[in-house]
Coordinates of C-alpha atoms in Angstrom, one line a residue:
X1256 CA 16.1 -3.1 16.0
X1257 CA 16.3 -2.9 12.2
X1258 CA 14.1 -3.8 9.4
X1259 CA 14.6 -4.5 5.7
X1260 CA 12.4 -1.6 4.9
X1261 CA 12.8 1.9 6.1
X1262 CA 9.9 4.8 5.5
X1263 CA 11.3 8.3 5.8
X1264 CA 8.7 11.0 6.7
X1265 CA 9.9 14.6 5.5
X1266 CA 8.0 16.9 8.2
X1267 CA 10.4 19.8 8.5
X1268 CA 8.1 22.3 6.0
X1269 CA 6.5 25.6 7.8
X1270 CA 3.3 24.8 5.7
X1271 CA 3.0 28.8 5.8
X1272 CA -0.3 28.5 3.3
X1273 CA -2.2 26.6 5.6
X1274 CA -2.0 29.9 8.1
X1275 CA -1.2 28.4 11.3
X1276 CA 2.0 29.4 13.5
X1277 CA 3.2 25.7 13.7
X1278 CA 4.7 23.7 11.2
X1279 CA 2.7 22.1 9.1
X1280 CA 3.6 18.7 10.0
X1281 CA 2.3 20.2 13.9
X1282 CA -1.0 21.6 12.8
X1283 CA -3.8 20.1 14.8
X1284 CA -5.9 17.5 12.7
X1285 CA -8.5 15.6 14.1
X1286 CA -7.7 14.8 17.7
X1287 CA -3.9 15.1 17.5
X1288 CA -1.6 16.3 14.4
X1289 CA -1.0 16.1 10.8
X1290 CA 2.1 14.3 11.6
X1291 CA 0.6 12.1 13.8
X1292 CA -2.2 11.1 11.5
X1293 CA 0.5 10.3 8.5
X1294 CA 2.4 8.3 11.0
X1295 CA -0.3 6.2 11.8
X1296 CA -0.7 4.9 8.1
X1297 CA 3.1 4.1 8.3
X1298 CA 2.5 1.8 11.3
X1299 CA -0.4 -0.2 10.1
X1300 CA 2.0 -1.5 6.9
X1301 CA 1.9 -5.6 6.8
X1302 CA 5.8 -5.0 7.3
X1303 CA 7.1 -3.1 10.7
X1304 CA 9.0 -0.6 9.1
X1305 CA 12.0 1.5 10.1
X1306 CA 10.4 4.4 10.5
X1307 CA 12.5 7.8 10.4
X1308 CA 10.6 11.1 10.9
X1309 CA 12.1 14.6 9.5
X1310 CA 10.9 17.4 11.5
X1311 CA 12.7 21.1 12.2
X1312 CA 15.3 21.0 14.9
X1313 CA 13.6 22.5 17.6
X1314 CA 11.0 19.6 17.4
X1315 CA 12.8 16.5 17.7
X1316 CA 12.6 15.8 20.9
X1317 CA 8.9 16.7 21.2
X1318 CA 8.4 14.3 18.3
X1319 CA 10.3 11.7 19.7
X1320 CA 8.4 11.2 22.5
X1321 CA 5.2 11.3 20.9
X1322 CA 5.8 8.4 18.6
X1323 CA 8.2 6.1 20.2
X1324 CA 5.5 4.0 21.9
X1325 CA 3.2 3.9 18.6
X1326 CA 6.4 2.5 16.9
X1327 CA 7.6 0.6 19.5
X1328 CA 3.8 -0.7 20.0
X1329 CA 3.8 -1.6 15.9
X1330 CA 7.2 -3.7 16.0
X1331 CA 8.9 -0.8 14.1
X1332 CA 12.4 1.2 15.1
X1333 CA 12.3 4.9 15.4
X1334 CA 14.6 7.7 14.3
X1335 CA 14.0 11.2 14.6
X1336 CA 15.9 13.5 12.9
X1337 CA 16.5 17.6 12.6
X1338 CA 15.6 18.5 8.8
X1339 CA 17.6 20.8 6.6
X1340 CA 16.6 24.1 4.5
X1341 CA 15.2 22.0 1.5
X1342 CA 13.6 18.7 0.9
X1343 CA 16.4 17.0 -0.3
X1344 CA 18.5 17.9 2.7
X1345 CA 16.0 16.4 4.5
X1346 CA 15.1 13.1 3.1
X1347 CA 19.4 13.1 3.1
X1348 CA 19.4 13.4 6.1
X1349 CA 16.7 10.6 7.0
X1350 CA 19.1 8.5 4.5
X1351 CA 22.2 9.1 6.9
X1352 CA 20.8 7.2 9.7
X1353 CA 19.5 4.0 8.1
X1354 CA 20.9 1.0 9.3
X1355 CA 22.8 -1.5 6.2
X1356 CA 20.0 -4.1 6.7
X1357 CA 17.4 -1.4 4.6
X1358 CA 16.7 -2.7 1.4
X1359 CA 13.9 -1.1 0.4
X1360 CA 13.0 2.7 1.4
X1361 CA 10.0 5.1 0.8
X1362 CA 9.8 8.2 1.4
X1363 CA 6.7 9.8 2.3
X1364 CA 5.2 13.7 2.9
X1365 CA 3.6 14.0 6.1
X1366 CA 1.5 16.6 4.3
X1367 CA -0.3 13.6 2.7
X1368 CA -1.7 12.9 6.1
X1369 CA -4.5 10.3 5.3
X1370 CA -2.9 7.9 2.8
X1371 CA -3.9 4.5 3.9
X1372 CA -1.4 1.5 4.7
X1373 CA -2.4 -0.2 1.9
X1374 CA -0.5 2.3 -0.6
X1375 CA 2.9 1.5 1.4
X1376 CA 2.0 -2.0 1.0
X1377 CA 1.9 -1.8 -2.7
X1378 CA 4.4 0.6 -3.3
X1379 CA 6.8 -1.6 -1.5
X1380 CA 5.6 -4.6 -3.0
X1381 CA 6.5 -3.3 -6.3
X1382 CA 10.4 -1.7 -5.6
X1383 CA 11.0 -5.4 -4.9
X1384 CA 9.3 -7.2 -7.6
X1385 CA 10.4 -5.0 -10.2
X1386 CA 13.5 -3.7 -8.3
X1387 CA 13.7 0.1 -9.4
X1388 CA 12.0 3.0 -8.3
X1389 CA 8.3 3.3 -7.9
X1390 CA 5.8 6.0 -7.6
X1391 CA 1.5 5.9 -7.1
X1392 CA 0.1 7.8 -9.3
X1393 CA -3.6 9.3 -10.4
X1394 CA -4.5 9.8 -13.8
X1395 CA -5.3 13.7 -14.4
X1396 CA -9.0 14.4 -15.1
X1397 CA -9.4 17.7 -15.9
X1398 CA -8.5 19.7 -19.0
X1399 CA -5.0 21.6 -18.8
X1400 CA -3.7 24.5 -20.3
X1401 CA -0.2 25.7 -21.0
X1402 CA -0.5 29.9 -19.8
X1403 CA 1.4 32.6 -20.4
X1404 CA 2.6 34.7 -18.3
X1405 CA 0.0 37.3 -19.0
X1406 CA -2.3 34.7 -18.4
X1407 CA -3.5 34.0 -21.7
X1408 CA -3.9 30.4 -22.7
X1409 CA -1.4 28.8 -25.3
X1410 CA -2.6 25.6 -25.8
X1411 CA -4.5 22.6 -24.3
X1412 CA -2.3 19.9 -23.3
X1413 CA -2.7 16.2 -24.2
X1414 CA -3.4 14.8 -20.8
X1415 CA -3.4 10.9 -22.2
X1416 CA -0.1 10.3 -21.0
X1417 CA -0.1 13.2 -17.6
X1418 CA -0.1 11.6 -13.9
X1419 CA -0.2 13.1 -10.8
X1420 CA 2.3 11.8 -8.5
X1421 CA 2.0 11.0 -4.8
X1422 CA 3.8 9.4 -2.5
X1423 CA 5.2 7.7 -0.9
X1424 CA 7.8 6.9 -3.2
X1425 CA 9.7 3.6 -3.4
X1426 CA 13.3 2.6 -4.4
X1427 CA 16.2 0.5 -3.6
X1428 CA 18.4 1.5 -1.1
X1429 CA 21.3 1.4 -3.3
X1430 CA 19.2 3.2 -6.2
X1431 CA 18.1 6.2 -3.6
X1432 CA 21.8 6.3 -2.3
X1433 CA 23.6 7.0 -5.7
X1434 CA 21.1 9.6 -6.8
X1435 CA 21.6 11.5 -3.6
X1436 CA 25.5 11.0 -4.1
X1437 CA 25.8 11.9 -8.0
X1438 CA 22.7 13.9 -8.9
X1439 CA 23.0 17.6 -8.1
X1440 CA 20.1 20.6 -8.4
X1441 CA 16.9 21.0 -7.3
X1442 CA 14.3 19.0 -7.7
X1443 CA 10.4 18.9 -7.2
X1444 CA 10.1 15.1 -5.9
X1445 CA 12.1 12.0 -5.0
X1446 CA 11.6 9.9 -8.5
X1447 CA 12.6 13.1 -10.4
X1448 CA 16.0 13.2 -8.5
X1449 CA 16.5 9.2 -9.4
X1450 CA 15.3 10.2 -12.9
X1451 CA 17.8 12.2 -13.6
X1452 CA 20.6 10.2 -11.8
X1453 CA 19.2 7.6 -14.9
X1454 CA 17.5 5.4 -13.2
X1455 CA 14.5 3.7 -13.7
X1456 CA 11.3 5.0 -12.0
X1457 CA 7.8 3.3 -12.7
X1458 CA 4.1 4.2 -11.5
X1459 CA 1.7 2.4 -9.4
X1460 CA -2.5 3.2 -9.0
X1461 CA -2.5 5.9 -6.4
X1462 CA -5.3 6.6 -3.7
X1463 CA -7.4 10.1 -3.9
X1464 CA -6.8 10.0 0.4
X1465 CA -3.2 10.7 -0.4
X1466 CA -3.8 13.8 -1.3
X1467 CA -1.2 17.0 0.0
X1468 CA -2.8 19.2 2.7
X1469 CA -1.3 22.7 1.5
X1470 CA -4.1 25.4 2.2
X1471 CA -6.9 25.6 4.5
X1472 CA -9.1 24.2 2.1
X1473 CA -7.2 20.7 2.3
X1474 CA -7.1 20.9 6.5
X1475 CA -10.8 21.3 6.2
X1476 CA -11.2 18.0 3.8
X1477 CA -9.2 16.2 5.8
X1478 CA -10.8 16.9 8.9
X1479 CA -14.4 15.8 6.9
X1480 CA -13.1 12.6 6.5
X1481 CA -11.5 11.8 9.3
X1482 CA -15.0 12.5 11.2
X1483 CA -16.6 10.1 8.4
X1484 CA -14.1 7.4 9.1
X1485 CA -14.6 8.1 13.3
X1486 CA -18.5 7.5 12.6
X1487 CA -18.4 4.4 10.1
X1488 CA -16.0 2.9 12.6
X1489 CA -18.5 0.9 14.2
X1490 CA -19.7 -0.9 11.0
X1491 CA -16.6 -2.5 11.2
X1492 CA -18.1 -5.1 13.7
X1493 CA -21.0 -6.4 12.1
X1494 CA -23.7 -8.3 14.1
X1495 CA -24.4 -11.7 13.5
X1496 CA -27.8 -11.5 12.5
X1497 CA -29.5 -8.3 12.3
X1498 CA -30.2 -6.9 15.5
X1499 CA -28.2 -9.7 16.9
X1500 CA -25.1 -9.2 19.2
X1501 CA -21.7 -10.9 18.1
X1502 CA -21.2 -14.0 20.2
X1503 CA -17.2 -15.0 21.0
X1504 CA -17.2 -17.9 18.8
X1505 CA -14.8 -19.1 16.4
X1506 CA -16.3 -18.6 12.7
X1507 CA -15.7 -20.1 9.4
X1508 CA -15.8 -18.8 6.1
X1509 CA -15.8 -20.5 2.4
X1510 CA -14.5 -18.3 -0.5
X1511 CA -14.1 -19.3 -4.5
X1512 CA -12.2 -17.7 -7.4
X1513 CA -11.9 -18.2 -11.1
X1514 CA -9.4 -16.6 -13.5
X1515 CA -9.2 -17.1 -17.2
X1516 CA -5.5 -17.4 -18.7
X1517 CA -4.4 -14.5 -21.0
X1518 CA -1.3 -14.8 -23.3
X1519 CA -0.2 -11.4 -22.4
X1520 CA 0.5 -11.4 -18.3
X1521 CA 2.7 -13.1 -16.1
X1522 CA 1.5 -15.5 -14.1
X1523 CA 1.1 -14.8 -9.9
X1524 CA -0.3 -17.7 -8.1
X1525 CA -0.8 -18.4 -4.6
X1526 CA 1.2 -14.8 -4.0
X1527 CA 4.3 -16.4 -5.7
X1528 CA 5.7 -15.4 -10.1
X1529 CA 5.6 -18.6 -11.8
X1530 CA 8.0 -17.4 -14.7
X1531 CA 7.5 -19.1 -18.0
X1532 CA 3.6 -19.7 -17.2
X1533 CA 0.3 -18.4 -18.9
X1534 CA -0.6 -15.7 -17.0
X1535 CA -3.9 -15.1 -15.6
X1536 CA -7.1 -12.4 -16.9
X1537 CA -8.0 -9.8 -14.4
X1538 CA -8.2 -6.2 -12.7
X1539 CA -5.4 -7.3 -10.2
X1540 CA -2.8 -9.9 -11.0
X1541 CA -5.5 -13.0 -11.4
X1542 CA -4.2 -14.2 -8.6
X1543 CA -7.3 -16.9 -8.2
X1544 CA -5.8 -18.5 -4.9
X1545 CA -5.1 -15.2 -3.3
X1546 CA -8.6 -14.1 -3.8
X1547 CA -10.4 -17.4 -3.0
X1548 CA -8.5 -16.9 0.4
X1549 CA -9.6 -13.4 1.2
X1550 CA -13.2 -14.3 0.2
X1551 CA -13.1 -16.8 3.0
X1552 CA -11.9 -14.3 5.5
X1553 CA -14.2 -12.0 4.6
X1554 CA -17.3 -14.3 4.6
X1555 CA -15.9 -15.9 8.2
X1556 CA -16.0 -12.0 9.6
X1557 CA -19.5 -11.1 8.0
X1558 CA -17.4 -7.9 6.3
X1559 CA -18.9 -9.0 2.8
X1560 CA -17.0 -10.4 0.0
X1561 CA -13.8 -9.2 -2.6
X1562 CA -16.2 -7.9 -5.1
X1563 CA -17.1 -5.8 -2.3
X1564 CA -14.0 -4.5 -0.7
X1565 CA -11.7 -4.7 -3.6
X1566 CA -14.1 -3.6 -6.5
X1567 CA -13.4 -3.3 -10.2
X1568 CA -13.8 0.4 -10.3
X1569 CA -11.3 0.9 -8.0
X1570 CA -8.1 2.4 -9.8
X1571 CA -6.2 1.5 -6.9
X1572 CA -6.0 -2.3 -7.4
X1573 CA -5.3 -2.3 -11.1
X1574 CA -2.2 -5.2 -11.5
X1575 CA -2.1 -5.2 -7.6
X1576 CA -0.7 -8.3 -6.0
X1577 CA -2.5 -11.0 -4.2
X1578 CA -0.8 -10.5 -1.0
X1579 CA -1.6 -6.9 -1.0
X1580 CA -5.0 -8.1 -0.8
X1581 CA -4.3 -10.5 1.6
X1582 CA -2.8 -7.7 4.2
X1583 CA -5.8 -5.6 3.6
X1584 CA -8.0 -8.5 4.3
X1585 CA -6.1 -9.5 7.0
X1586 CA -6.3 -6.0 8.5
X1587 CA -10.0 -5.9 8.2
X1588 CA -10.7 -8.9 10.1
X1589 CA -8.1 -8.2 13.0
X1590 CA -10.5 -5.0 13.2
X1591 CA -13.6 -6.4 13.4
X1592 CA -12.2 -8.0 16.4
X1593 CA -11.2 -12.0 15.8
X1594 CA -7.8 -13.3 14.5
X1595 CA -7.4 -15.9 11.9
X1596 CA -6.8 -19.5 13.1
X1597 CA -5.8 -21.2 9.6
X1598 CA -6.8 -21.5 6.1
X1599 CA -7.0 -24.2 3.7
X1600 CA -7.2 -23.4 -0.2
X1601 CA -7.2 -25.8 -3.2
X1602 CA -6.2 -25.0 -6.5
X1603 CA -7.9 -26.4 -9.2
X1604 CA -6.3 -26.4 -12.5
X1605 CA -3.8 -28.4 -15.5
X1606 CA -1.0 -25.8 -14.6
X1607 CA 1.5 -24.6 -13.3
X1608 CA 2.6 -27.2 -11.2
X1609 CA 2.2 -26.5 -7.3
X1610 CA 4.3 -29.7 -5.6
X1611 CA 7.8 -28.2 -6.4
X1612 CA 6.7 -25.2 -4.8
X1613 CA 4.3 -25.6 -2.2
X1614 CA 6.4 -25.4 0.7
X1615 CA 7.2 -21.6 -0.6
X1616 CA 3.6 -20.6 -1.4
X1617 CA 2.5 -21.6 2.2
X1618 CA 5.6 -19.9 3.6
X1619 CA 4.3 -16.6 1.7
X1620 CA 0.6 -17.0 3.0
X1621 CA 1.1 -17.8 6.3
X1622 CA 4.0 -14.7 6.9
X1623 CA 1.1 -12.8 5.0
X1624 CA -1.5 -13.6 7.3
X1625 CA 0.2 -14.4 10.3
X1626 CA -1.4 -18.1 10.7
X1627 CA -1.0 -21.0 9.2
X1628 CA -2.0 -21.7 5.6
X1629 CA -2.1 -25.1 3.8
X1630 CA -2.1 -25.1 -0.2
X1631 CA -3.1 -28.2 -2.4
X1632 CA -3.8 -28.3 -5.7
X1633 CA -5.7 -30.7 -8.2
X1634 CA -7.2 -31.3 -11.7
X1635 CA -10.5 -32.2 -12.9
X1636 CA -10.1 -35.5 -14.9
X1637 CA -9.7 -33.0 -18.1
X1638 CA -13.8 -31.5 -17.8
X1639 CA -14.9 -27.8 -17.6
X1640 CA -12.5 -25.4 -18.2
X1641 CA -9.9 -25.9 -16.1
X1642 CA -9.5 -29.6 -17.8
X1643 CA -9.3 -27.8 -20.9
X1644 CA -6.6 -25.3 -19.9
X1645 CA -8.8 -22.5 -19.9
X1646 CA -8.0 -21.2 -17.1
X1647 CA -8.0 -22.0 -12.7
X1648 CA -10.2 -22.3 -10.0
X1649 CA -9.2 -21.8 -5.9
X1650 CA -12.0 -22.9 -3.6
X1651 CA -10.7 -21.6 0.0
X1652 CA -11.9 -22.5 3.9
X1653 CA -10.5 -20.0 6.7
X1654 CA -10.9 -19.9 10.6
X1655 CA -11.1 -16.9 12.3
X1656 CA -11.1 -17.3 16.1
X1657 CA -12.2 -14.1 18.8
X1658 CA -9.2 -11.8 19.3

């Protein structure tokens, strides 16, 4: 089995800070292991991944019967290697045992135990839009000094232009391969080895649950939210009506979406770039048709609307694409325990053009969602604002049939 994207999880560090006597990776969290939480993320990507875990010699077989039926049960291939004295031996030697069909790899810390699907999604969305290396990213929020090393403070440090970096971390095969080949020395992360090899490396929102579990204090935060997520998981199947149980019915959902154009963004419409277009105003890529669609999802499961799920405030969607959105949603109403049957959306608007490319754009939805999706597209007779040119509309209608 092979996939055209490969995630390599580095879990060979002792993790002696954390003060346990297994590796870090082996440390119990929750009801099974650090490791095993990480590689549950990995497996609930939109995309079945090659998944290739790093973990110290005398562990591979252990690990490789622990996971095989997960990834075999997610559609993904399995590899587990023995890891080397450093990190970059490590991720070299998850690197060695790729098949050619990889395109696309990320390499992930199993230490960042909790980072949710939807980062791998975006990440790897975004190596194959852009096509060089990417890496999530939080914006650093408190002040920092530069100390000496007798501890007195030398200056405060302009944080405007300071990220923290997370991973995983995304780049072309081909990108990855020559910096392990040419770049020599030590280095702290992935993008900082592809850095130097002069390459291109680029940033993406990150999530606050990817954070690195290093001391006890971490295993303890971790464990906090895992129990929160183990007791809101039954809000994930919303009655009916108050009080009312769910009955096995199919459902039907309607959602709507409006984008104003902006001169200064590229245009992504119905999940496909329309190069040469206006693009379109928003938090995410503006993707109006995209949005319309998971509004009707949402509304069909009862789970609430995008405003909801994919707020404003949240860093984490800033320029995401609409078909990230449209594996989240799809993930949320495969939860709550229905699949979706189809989904209709209009587009209403001057431009761009859909008939030359409709075929694709329902080719991209329906892989997306996993059902079948119909796209249309009109105008309106040049009144409102999308018969000015001010911007487009998407109105949306979904089925969602019990799973």
């Amino acid at each position: 089995m092979s996939s055209a994207i490969a995630v390599i999880v580095v879990a060979a560090g002792s993790g002696t800070r954390l003060g346990h006597a297994e590796p870090k990776a082996f440390v119990p969290l929750g009801t099974d292991t650090v490791l095993a939480a990480a590689v549950s993320g990995v497996l609930a990507m939109r995309q079945a991944p090659h998944l290739v875990l790093v973990v110290p010699g005398d562990r591979v077989e252990e690990a490789r019967g622990r996971f095989s039926a997960d990834a075999a049960a997610a559609g993904a291939a399995i590899d587990v290697v023995a890891g080397g004295s450093s990190r970059q031996e490590s991720v070299a030697a998850g690197l060695a045992v790729l098949p050619a069909a990889v395109e696309t790899v990320l390499v992930h810390d199993a230490a960042r135990a909790l980072t949710p699907a939807l980062l791998f999604d975006e990440v790897a969305a975004a190596v194959r839009a852009r096509r060089h290396g990417i890496v999530p990213a939080l914006d650093v929020v408190d002040t920092v000094k530069r100390v000496a090393d007798d501890g007195r403070v030398v200056e405060t440090v302009d944080r405007s232009s300071l990220r923290a970096v997370q991973t995983p971390q995304g780049f072309p095969r081909s990108s990855l391969d020559h910096a392990y080949a040419t770049t020599h020395g030590e280095f702290t992360d992935d993008a900082a080895l592809v850095a130097a090899a002069g390459l291109v490396v680029e940033t993406v929102p990150g999530d606050v649950r990817a954070f690195k579990i290093t001391v006890p204090a971490d295993l303890r935060r971790a464990e906090q939210l895992l129990a929160e997520q183990r007791a809101a998981a039954p809000q994930a199947r919303p009655a009916d009506v108050a009080g009312t149980p769910r009955t096995a019915v199919p459902r039907i959902g309607t959602g709507t979406d409006v984008h104003a154009f902006a001169d200064d963004a590229p245009l992504w419409l119905a999940g496909l770039h329309w190069p040469g277009e206006r693009g379109l105003s928003g938090h995410s890529d503006g993707d109006a048709a995209a949005h319309a669609v998971c509004d009707a999802l949402l509304a069909a499961a009862g789970l609430g609307d995008v405003g909801q799920i994919f707020g404003t405030a949240d860093a984490r969607f800033a320029g995401a694409h609409g078909e990230v959105f449209l594996a989240e949603t799809r993930r949320l109403v495969e939860a709550s325990g229905y699949r979706i049957g189809n989904v209709s959306v209009q587009i209403v608007g001057n431009r761009p053009k859909l008939a030359p490319r409709r075929a694709e754009a329902e080719a991209l939805l329906s892989q997306v969602l996993g059902a079948p999706v119909s796209v249309a597209a009109t105008t309106s007779d040049a009144l409102g604002f999308t018969g000015r040119g001010e911007g487009v509309a998407a109105i949306a209608t979904a089925l969602i049939v019990p799973a």
